[in-house]
Structure formats: C-alpha cells, structure tokens
XYZ file of N, CA and C in Angstrom:
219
model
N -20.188 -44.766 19.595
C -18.745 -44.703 19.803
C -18.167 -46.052 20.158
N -16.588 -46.189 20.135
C -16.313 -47.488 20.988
C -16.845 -47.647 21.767
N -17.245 -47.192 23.102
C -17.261 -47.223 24.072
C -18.842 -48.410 23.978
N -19.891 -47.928 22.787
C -20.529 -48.657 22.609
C -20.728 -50.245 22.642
N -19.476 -50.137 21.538
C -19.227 -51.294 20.879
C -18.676 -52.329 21.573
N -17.127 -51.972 22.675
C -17.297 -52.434 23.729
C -17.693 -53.274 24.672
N -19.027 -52.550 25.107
C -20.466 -53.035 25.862
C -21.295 -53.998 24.923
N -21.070 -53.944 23.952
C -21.964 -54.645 22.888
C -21.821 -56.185 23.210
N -20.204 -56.218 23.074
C -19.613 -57.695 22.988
C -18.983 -57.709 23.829
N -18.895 -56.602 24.883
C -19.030 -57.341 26.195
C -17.092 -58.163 26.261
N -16.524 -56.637 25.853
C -15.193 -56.461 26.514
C -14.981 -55.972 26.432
N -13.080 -54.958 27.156
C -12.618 -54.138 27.859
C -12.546 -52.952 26.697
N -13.444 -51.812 26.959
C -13.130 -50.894 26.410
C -11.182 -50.384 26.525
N -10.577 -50.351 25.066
C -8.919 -49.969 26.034
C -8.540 -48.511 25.317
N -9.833 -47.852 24.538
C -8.943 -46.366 24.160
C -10.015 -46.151 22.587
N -9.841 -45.013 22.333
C -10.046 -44.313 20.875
C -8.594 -43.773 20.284
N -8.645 -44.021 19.507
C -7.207 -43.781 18.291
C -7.966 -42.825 16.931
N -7.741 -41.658 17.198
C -7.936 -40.552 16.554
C -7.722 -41.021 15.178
N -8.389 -40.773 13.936
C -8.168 -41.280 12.738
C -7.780 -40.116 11.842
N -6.419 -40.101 11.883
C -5.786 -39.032 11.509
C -4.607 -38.978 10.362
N -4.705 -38.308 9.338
C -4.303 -38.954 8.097
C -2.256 -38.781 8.618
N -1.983 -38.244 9.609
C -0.235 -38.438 9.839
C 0.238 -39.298 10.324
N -1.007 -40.433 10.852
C -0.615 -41.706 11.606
C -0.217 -42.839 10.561
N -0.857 -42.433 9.356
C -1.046 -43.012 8.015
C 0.045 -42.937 7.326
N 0.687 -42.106 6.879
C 1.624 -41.557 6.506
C 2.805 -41.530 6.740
N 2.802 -41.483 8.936
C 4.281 -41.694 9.279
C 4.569 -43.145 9.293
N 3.488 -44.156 8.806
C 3.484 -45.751 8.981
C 4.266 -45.566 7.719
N 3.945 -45.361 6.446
C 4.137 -45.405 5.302
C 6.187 -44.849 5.576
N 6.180 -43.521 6.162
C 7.249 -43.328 5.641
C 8.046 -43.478 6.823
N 7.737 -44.515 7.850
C 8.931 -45.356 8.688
C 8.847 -44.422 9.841
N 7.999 -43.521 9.799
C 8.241 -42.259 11.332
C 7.286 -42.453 12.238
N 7.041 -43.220 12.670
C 6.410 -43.829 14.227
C 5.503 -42.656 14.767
N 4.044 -42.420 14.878
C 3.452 -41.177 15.276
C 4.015 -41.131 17.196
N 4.669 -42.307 17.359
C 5.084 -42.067 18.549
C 6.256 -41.300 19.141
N 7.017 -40.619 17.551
C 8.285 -39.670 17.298
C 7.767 -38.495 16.439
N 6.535 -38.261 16.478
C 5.738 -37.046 15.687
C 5.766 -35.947 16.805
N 5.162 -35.084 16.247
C 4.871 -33.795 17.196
C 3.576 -33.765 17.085
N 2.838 -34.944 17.069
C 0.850 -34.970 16.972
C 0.887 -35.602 18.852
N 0.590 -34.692 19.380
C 0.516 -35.061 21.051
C -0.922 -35.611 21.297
N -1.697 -35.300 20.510
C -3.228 -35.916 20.661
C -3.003 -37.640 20.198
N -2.299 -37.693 18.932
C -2.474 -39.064 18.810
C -1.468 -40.201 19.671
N 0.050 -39.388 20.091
C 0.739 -39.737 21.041
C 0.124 -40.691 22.661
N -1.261 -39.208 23.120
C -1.470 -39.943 24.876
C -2.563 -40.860 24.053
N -3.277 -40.813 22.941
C -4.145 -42.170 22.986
C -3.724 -43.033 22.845
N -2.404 -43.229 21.943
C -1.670 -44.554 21.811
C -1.350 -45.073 23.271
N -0.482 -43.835 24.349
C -0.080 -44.452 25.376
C -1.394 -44.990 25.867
N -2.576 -44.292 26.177
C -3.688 -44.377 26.775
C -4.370 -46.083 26.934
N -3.891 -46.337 25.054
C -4.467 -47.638 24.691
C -3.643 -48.751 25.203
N -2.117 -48.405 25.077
C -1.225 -49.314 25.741
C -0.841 -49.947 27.260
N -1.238 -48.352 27.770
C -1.558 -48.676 29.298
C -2.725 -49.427 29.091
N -3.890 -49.190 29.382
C -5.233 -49.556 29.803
C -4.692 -51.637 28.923
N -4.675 -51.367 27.779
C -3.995 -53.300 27.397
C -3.132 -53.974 28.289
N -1.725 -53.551 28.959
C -0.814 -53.921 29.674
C -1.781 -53.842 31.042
N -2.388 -53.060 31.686
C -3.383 -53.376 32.688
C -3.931 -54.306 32.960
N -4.956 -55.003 31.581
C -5.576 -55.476 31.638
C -5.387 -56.918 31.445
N -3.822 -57.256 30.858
C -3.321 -58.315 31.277
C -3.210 -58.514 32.288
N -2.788 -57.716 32.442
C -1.909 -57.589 34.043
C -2.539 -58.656 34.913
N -3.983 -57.895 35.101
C -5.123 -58.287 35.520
C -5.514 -59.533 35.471
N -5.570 -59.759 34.252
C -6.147 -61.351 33.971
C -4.875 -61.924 34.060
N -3.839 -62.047 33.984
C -2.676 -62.836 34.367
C -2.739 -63.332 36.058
N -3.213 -61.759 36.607
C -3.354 -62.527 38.088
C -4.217 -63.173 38.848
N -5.566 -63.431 37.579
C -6.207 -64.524 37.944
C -6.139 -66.047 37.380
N -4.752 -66.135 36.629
C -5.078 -67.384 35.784
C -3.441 -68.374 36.603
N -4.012 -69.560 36.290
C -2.576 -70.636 37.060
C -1.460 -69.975 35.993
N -0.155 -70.407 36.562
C 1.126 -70.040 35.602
C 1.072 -70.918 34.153
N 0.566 -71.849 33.791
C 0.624 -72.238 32.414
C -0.239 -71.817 31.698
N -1.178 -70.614 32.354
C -1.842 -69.982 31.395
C -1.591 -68.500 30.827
N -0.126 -67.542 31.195
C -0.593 -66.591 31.525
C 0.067 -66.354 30.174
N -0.320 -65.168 29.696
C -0.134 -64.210 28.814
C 1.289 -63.413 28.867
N 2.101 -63.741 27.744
C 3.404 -62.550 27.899
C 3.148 -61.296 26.310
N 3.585 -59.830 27.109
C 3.584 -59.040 25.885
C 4.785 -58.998 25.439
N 4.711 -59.024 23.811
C 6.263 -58.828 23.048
C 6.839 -57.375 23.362
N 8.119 -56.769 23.333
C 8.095 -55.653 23.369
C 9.083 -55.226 22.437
C-alpha cells in the first residue's frame, strides 16, 4: 500500500485517493469531485489536504523566515 511506499523513501505518508472512475470524469467535465455526492472520495481529498497543510505547517516552524513554504489557494 502507500503506506509502504512512504516508509520506503522515507516520507510523510499524507492519504490514499480512492481510484475511482467519477474523479476522472468530473475532472474531464469541469465538476470538482469536491461538489459530487462521492463522500468517500470527498474526506480523502480533505484527509490528504489536511495531513499536507500540517505538514507544512510543521516544517515551516522549523525553518528561518527566508525559507518557508507558502500554499497557493
């Protein structure tokens, strides 16, 4: 699993993203699975977004200010 892969190379596991052919589809036809009614693929996206924004977070508050990381939004 990720979770493997991860550990392999030895960085932050941040989520599994269900491989699901409506995520595919609502890319294609402009409908954001984040405005779907697929609630499984919905909390992994949030899941993945939290645990990333965390993990800046994180390393932002160990690095001097000319190093830190900003997310686009």
């Amino acid at each position: 699993g990720g979770m493997n892969l991860a550990d392999e190379f030895d960085i932050p596991f941040l989520g599994q993203i269900p491989l699901v052919q409506n995520i595919r589809e609502g890319g294609d036809s402009g409908v954001p699975v984040m405005v779907s009614d697929d609630m499984i693929s919905k909390v992994a996206f949030m899941e993945f977004a939290g645990n990333a924004a965390r993990g800046i977070a994180m390393r932002n508050a160990n690095l001097e200010p000319t190093k830190i990381q900003e997310m686009m939004q």
